[in-house]
Coordinates of C-alpha atoms and ligand atoms in Angstrom, one line a residue:
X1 CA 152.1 -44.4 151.1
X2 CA 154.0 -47.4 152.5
X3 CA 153.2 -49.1 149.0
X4 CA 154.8 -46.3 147.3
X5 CA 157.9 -46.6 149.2
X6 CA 158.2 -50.6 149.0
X7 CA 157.2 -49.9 144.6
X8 CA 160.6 -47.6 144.9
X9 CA 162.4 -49.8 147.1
X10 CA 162.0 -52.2 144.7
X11 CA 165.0 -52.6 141.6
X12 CA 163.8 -52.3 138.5
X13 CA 163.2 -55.7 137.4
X14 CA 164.1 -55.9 133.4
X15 CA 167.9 -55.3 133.6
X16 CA 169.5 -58.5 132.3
X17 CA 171.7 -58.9 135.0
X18 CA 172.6 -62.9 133.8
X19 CA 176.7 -63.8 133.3
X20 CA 177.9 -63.6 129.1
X21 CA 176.0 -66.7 127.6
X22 CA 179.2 -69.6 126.9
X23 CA 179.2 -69.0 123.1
X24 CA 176.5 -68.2 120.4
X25 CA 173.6 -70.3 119.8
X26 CA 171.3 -71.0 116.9
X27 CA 167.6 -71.4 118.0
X28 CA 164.5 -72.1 116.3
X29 CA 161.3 -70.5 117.0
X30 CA 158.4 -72.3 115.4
X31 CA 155.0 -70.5 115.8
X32 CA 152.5 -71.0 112.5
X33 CA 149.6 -70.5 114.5
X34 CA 149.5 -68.0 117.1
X35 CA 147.5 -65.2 118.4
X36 CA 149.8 -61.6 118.6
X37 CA 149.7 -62.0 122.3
X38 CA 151.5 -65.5 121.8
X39 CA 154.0 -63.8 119.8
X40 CA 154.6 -61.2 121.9
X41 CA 155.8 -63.6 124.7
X42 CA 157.9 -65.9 122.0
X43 CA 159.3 -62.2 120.6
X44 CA 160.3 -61.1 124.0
X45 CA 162.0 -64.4 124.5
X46 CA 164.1 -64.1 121.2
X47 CA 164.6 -60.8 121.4
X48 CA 166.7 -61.3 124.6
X49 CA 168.3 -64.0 123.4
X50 CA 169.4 -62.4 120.7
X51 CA 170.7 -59.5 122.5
X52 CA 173.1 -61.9 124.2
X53 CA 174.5 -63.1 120.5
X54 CA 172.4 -66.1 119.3
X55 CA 171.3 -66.7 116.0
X56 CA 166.9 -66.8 116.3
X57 CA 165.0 -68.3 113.2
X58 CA 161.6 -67.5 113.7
X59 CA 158.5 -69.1 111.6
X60 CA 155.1 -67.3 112.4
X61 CA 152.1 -67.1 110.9
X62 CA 152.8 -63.0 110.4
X63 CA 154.7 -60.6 108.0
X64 CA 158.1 -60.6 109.9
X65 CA 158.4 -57.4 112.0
X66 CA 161.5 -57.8 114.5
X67 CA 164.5 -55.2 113.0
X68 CA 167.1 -57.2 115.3
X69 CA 170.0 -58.2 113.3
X70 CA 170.4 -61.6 115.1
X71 CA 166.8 -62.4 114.3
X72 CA 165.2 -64.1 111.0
X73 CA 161.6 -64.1 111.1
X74 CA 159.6 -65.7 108.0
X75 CA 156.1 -65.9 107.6
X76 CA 154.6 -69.3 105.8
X77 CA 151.9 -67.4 104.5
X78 CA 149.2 -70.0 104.7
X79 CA 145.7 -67.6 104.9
X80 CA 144.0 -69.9 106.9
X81 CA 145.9 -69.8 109.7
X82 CA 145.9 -66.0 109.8
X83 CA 144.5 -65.4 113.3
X84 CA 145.2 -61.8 113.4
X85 CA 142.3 -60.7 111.0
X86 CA 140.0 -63.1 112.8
X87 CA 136.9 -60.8 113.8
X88 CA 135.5 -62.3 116.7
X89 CA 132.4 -60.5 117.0
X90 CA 131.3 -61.9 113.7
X91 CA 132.1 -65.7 114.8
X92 CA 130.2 -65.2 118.0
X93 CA 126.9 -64.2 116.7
X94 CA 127.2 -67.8 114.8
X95 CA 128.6 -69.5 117.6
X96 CA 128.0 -69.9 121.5
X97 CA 130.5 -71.8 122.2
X98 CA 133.8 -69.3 122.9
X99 CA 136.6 -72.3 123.1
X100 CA 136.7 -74.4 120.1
X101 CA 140.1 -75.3 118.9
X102 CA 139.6 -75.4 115.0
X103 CA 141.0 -78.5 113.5
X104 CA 140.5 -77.2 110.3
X105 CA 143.4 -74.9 111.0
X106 CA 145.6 -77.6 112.2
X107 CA 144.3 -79.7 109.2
X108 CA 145.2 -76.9 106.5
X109 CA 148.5 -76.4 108.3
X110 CA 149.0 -79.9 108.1
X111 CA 149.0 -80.2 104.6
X112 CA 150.3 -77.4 103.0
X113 CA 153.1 -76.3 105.8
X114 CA 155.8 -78.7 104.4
X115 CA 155.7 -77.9 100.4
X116 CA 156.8 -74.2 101.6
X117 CA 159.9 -74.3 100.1
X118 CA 161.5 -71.8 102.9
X119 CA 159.8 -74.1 105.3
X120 CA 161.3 -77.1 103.6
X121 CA 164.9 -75.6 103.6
X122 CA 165.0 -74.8 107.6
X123 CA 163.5 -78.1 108.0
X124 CA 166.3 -80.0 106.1
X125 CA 168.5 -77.7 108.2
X126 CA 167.1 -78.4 111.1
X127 CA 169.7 -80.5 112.8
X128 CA 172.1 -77.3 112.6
X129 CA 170.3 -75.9 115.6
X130 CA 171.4 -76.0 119.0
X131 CA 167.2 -75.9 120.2
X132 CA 163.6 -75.0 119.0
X133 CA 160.9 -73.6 120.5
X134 CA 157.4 -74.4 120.1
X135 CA 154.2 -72.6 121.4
X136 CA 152.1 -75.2 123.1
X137 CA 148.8 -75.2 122.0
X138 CA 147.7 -75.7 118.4
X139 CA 150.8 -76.0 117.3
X140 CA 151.4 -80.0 116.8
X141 CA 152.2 -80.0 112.9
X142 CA 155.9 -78.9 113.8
X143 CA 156.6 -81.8 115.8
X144 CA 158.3 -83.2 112.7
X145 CA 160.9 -80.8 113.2
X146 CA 162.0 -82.2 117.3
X147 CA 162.7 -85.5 115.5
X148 CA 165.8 -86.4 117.5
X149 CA 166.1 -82.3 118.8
X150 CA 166.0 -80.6 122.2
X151 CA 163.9 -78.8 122.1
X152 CA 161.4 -76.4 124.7
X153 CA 158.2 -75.1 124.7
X154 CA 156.6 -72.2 125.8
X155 CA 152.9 -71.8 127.5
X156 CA 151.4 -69.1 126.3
X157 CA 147.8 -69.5 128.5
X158 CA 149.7 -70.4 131.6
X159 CA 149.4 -73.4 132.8
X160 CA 148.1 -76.3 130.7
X161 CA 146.8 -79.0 132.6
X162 CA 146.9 -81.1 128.7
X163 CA 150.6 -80.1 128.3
X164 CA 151.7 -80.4 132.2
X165 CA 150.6 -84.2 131.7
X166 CA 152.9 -84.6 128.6
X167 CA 155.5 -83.7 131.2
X168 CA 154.6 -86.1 133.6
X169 CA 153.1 -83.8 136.1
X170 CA 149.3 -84.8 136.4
X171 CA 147.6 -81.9 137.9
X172 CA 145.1 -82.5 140.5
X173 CA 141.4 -81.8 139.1
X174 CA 140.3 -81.3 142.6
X175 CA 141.3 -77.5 142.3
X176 CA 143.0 -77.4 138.6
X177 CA 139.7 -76.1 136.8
X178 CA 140.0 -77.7 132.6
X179 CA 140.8 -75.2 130.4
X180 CA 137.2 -75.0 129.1
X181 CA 135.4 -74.3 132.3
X182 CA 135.2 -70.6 133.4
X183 CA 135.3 -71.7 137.2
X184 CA 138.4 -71.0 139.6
X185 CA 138.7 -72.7 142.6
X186 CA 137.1 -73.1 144.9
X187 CA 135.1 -75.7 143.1
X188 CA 131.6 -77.7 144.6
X189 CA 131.4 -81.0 144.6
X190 CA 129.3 -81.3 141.8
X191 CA 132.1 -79.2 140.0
X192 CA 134.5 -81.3 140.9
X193 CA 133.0 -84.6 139.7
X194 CA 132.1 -82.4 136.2
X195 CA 135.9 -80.8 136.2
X196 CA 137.4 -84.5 136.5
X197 CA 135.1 -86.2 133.5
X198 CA 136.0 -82.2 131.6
X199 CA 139.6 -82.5 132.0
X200 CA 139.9 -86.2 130.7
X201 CA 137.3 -85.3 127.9
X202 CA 139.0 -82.1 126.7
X203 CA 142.5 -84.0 126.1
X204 CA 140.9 -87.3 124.6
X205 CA 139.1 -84.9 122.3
X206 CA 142.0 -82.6 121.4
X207 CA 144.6 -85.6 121.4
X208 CA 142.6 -88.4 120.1
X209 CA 139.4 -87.1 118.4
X210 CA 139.6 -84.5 116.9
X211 CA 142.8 -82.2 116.6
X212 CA 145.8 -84.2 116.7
X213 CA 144.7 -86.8 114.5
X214 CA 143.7 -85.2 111.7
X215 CA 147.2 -83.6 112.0
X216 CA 149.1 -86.4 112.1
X217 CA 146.8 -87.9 109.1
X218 CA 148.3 -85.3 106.9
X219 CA 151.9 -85.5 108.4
X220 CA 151.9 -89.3 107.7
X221 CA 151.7 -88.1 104.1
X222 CA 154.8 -86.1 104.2
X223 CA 156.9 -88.2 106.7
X224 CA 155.9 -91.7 106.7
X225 CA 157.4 -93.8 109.0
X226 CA 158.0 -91.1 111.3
X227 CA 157.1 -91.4 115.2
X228 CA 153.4 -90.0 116.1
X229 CA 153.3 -86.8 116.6
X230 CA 152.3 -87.3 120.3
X231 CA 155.2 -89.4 120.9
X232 CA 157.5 -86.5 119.6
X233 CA 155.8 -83.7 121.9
X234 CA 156.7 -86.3 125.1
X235 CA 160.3 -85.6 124.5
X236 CA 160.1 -81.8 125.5
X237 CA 162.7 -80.7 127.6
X238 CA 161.4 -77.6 129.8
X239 CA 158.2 -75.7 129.4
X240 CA 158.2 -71.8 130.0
X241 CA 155.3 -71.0 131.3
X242 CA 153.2 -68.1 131.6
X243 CA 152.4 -67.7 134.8
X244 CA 153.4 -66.7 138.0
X245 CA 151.7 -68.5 141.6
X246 CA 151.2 -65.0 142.5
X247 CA 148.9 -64.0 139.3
X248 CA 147.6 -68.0 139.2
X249 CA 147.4 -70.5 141.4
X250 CA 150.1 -72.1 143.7
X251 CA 150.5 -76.1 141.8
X252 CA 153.1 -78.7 142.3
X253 CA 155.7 -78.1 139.5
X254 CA 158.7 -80.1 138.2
X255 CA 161.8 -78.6 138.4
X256 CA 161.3 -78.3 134.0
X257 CA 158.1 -76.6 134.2
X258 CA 159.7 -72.7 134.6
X259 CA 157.0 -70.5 135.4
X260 CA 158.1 -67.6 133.3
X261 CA 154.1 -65.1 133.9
X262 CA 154.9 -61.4 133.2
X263 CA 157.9 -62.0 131.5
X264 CA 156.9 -59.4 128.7
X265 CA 156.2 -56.9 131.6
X266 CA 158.8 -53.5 131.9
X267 CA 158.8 -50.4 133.8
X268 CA 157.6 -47.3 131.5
X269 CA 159.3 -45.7 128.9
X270 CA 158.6 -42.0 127.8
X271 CA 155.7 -41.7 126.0
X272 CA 155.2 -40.3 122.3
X273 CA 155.2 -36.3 122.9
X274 CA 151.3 -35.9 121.9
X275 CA 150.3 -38.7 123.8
X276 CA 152.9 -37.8 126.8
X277 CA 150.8 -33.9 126.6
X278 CA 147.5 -35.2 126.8
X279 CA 147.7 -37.2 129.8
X280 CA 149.8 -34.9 131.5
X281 CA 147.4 -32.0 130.6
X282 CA 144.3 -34.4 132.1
X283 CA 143.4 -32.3 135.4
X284 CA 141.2 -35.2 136.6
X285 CA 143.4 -38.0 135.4
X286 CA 142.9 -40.2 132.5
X287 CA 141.0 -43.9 131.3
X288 CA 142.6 -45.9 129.0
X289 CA 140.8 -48.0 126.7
X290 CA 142.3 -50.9 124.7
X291 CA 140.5 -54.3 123.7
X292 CA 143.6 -55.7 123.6
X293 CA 145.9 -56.8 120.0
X294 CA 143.3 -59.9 119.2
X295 CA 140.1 -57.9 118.8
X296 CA 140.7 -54.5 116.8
X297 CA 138.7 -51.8 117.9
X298 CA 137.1 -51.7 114.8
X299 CA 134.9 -54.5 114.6
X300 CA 133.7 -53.8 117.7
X301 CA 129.7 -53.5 116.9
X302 CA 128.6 -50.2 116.3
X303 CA 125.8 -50.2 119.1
X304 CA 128.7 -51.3 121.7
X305 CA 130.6 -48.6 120.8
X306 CA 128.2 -45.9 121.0
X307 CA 127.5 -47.0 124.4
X308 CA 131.2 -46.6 125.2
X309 CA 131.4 -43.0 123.6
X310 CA 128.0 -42.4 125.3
X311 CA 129.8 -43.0 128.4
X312 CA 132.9 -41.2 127.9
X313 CA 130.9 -37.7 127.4
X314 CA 129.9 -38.2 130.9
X315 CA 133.1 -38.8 132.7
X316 CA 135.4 -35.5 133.5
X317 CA 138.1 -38.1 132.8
X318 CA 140.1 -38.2 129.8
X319 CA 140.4 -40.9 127.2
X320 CA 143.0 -42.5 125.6
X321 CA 141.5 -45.1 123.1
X322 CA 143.1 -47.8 121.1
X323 CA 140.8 -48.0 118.2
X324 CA 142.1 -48.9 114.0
X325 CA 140.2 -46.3 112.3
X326 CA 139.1 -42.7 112.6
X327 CA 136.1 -41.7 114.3
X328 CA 133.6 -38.5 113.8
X329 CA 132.2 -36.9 116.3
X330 CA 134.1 -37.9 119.5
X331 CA 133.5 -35.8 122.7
X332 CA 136.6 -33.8 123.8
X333 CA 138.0 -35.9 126.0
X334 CA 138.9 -38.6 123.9
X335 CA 141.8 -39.4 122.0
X336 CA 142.2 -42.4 119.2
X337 CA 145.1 -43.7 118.2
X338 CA 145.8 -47.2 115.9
X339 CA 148.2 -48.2 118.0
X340 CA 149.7 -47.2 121.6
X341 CA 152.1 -48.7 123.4
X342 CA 149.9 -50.1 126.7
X343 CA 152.8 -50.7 129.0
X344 CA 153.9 -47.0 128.9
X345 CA 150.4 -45.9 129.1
X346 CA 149.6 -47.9 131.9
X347 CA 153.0 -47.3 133.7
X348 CA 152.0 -43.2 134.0
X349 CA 151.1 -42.3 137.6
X350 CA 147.9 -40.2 135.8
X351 CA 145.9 -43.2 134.5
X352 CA 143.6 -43.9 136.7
X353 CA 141.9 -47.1 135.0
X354 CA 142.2 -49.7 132.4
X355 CA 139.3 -50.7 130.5
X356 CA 140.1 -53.7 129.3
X357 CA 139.0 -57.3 127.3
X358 CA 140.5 -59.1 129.6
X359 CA 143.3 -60.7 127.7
X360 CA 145.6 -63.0 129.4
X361 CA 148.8 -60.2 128.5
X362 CA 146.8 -57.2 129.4
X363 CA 145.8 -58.8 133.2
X364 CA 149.7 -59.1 133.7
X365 CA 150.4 -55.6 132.7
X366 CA 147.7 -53.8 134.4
X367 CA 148.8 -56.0 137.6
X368 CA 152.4 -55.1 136.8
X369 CA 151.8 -51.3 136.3
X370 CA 149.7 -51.5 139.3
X371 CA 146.4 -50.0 137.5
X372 CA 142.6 -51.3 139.0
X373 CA 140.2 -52.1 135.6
X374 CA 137.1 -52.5 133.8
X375 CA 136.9 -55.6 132.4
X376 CA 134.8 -56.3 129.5
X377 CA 135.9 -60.1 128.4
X378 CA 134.5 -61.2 124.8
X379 CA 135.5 -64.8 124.5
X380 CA 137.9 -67.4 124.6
X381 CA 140.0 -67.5 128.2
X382 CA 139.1 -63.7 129.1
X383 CA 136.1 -64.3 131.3
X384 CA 137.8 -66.6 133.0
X385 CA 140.8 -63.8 133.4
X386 CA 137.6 -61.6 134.2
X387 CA 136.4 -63.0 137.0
X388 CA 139.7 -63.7 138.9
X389 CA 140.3 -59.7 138.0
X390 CA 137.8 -58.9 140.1
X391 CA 137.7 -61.4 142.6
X392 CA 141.0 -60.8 143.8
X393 CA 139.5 -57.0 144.0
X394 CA 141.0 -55.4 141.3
X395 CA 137.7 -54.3 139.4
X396 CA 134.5 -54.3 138.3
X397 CA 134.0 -56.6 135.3
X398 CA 130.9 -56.4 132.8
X399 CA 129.0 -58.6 130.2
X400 CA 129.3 -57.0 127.2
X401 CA 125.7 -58.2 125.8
X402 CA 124.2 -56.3 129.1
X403 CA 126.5 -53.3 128.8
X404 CA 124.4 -49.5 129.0
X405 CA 125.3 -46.1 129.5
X406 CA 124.7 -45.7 133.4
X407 CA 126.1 -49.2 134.2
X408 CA 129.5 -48.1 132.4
X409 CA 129.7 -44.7 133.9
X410 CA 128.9 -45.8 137.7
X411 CA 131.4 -48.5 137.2
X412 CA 134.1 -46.3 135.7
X413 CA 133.5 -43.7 138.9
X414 CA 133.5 -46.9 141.3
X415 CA 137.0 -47.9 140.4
X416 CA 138.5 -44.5 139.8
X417 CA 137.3 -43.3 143.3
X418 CA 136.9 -46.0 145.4
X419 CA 140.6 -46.5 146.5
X420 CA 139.9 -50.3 147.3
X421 CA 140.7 -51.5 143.9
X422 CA 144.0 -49.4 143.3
X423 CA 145.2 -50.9 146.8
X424 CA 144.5 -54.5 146.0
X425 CA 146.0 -54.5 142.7
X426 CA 149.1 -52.3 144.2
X427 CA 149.7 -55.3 146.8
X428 CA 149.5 -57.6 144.0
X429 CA 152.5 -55.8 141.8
X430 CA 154.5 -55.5 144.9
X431 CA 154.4 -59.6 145.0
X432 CA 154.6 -59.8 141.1
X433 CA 157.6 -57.6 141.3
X434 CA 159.7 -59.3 144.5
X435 CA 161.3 -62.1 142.9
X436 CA 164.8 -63.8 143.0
X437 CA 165.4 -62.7 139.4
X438 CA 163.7 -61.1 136.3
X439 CA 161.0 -63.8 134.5
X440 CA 162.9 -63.0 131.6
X441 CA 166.2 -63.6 132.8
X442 CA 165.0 -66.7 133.8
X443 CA 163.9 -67.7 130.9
X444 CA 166.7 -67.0 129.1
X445 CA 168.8 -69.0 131.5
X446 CA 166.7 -72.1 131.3
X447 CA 166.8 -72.0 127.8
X448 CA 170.6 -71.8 127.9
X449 CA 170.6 -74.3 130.1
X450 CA 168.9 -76.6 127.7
X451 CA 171.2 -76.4 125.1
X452 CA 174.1 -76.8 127.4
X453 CA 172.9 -80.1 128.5
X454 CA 171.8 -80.9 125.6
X455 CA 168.2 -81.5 126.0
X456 CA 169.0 -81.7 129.8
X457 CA 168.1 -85.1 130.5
X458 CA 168.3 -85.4 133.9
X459 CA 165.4 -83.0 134.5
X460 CA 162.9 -85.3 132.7
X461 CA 160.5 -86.9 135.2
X462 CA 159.8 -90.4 134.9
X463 CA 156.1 -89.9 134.9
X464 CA 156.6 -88.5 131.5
X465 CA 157.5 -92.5 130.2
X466 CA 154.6 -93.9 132.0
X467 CA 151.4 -95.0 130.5
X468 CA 148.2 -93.3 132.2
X469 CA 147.5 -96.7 133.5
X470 CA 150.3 -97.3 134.7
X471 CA 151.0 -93.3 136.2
X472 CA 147.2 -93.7 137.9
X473 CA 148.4 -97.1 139.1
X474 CA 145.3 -98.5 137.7
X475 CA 147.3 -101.8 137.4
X476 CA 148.0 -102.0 140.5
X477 CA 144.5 -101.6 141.3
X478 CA 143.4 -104.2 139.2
X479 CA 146.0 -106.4 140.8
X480 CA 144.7 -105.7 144.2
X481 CA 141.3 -106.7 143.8
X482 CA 142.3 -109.7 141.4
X483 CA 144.2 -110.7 144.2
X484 CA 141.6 -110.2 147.2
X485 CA 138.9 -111.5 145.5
X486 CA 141.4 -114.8 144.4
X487 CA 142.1 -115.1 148.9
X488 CA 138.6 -114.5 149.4
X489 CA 137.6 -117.7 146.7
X490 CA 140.2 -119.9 147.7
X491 CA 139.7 -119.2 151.5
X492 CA 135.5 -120.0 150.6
X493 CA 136.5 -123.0 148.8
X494 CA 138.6 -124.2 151.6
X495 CA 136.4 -123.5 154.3
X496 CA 133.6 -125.4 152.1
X497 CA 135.8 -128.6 152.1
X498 CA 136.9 -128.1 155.8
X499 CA 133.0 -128.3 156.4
X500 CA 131.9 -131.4 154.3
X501 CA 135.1 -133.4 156.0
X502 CA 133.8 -132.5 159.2
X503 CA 130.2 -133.4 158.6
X504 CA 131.3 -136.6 157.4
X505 CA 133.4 -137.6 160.0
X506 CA 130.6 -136.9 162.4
X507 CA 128.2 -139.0 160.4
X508 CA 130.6 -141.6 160.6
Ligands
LIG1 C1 164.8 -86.7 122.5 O1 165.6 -85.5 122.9 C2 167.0 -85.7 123.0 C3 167.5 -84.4 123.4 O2 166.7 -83.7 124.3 C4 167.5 -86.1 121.7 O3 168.9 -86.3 121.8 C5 166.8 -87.4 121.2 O4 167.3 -87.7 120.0 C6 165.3 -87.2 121.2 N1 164.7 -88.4 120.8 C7 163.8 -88.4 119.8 C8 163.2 -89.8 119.5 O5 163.5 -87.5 119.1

């Protein structure tokens, strides 16, 4: 009850309540390889930026889809790099390992991005921009582009421990799990010592071995003579970042590291009338089912799916589903639809549970709209997401290679009435929800900001121009024992001497 009362005490969090912007900017957005999740944080960005009278450009890897007149999306086209008809249930049964950055990607982007003549046209434009904005991971064959720009760039997996480090802002391995390791803190001893070796590994590997360069061999072609594309990134101005201490973890940030986590997150809008009748109609409340915008529905394996369905005949529930194609056969209580919009789903007071992949996006929402879940993660960051979900209380999660009927069912009628899970994840909204301002409106002020500083110098930390010798103060170190060992010689050498003259004055 008292949770009810704070959720309605609470204002309504998406206004834009930020003073008219000084004039109207023109921004760049350059994404050419990003998921749909990715873009749904950059869109939400330009979108509101728009809305206060800039001028967005926006390069993705995806048929242009924003209507708003202040926005110009273009797509490069390049089929490689198409991430959204990736079927990731087809890589997996060829590949254990879940998080592989693909440098063929970045190698193909590489070498046919700049003879797009729409890409070469912005580009020999580019200086007419106020700022750009990047996405963080993946992304380093725009870097030409920053060449003497501000410019910002924006997190999509939270917080990168690689891309914190470009900012000067080393975060401590003793609790700051690499991005390849499923752990979350606490972390053993043994995980510790593993982590540190992992998170020096995973950058050396992406930056040095095997990513970057192979990048920057194909940029060289295009722009010789122009700075390395890892000297570029270090002049970033702010990162937006998509988290929030509250969802994450509670690090030492610089004042241009903007955590920015939910930002994409609204209170509900009315639902399509059929959809709006069916949950209403649910006398025992309803499950909604979504694997999220990176894995369709569809290519979800046929035995997983009949397990699900199985499942679904048993609950008294009903079933909204977000699946691409029609189905025969479907028990009563279950609805498909291609797409749905989750937020407004998830924001009714009659959904009961969220089954969910575990997607970085969806974790916010469902903590947003306040909703406990079943999380079944598939690859990539999700069981990581997974495991926090329901360590923090908030579900159940299962593996998807041991999912059954029974287990499914007996989960689903844990969550749904068992009120432990819907409490923990309510207390969690309430601190997602209480904050100074509006994620977005934050971001859209820092990003203002930028430009009206021009690059806003002053925020740079001067751990971003150190070396990592000289930011570990391995010099210094080396100095030391130089130096102790030098004392420790001439002081042996001295005492030697000291010795024989004494010796020989007593023979004498
Ligand atoms: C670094 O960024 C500033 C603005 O933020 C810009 O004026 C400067 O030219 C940039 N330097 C390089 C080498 O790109």
């Amino acid at each position: 009850m008292r949770l009810v009362v704070l959720m309605a005490l609470l204002p309504i969090l998406s206004s834009a309540s930020l003073p008219p912007p000084e004039g109207s900017y023109k921004i760049l957005f350059l994404l050419p390889y990003t998921t749909r999740s990715h873009r749904i944080l950059h869109r939400t960005l330009a979108t509101n930026l728009a809305d206060r009278g800039h001028q967005i450009t926006m390069l993705t890897n995806q048929a242009p889809s924003s209507k708003h007149p202040n926005i110009h999306e273009f797509t490069h086209g390049i089929r490689e790099a198409d991430y959204d008809s990736f079927n990731v249930f087809e890589y997996l049964k060829e590949n254990e390992e879940s998080f592989a950055p693909s440098a063929f990607i970045i190698e193909t982007l590489g070498r046919k991005l700049y003879h797009i003549q729409e890409v070469k046209d912005i580009y020999n434009k580019r200086k007419e921009f106020d700022l750009i904005v990047i996405d963080s991971y993946m992304n380093d064959v725009v870097y030409p582009f920053v060449h003497e720009m501000p410019f910002i760039v924006l997190c999509g997996m939270g917080l990168e421990p690689m891309h914190s480090a470009v900012m000067g802002n080393v975060l401590n391995p003793a609790y700051t799990p690499s991005m390849q390791y499923l752990w979350n803190h606490p972390l053993s001893l043994i995980q510790r010592a593993v982590n540190i070796y992992g998170s020096i590994n995973f950058g050396f590997i992406y930056k040095h071995r095997e990513t970057v360069p192979v990048a920057q061999a194909e940029i060289d072609k295009h722009f010789p003579g122009l700075s390395p594309l890892l000297e570029l990134e270090k002049n970033v101005s702010l990162s937006l970042i998509n988290s929030h201490y509250s969802l994450d973890m509670t690090q030492p940030l610089l004042p241009s590291q903007i955590e920015v986590g939910a930002m994409h997150c609204r209170p509900g809008k009315p639902l399509p009338k059929d959809v709006a009748q069916w949950i209403e109609e649910a006398e025992h409340g309803v499950i909604y089912f979504s694997l999220g915008s990176v894995h369709r529905g569809e290519f979800l394996p046929v035995n997983y799916r009949n397990i699900v369905i199985e499942a679904f005949t048993q609950m008294k529930e009903r079933v909204i589903w977000k699946f691409e194609k029609e189905l025969e056969g479907l028990p009563d209580n279950v609805l498909i639809r291609k797409w749905l919009p989750q937020q407004d789903i998830l924001a009714h007071p009659k959904v009961k549970v969220f089954i969910t992949h575990g997607g970085l996006l969806s974790s916010q929402e469902t903590i947003y709209h306040s909703k406990p879940v079943l999380v079944i993660p598939i690859y990539f960051d999700q069981p990581k997401v997974a495991a926090k979900l329901q360590r923090a209380g908030f579900g159940i999660t299962l593996n998807l290679k041991e999912l059954t009927v029974p287990l499914v069912v007996d989960s689903l009628n844990e969550i749904i009435n068992n009120p432990k899970y819907a409490e923990a994840v309510g207390q969690a909204s309430l601190l997602l929800r209480d904050q100074k301002e509006t994620p977005i409106d934050r971001a859209v002020w820092w990003t203002e900001y930028v430009i009206r500083h021009r690059g806003a110098p002053a925020l740079r930390s001067p751990g971003a121009d150190l070396s990592w010798i000289e930011y570990l103060c391995l010099d210094v170190l080396v100095l030391v024992h130089v130096g102790t060992f030098t004392l420790f010689w001439v002081s042996k050498k001295l005492l030697a001497l000291a010795c024989r003259v004494n010796k020989k004055k007593k023979t004498e």
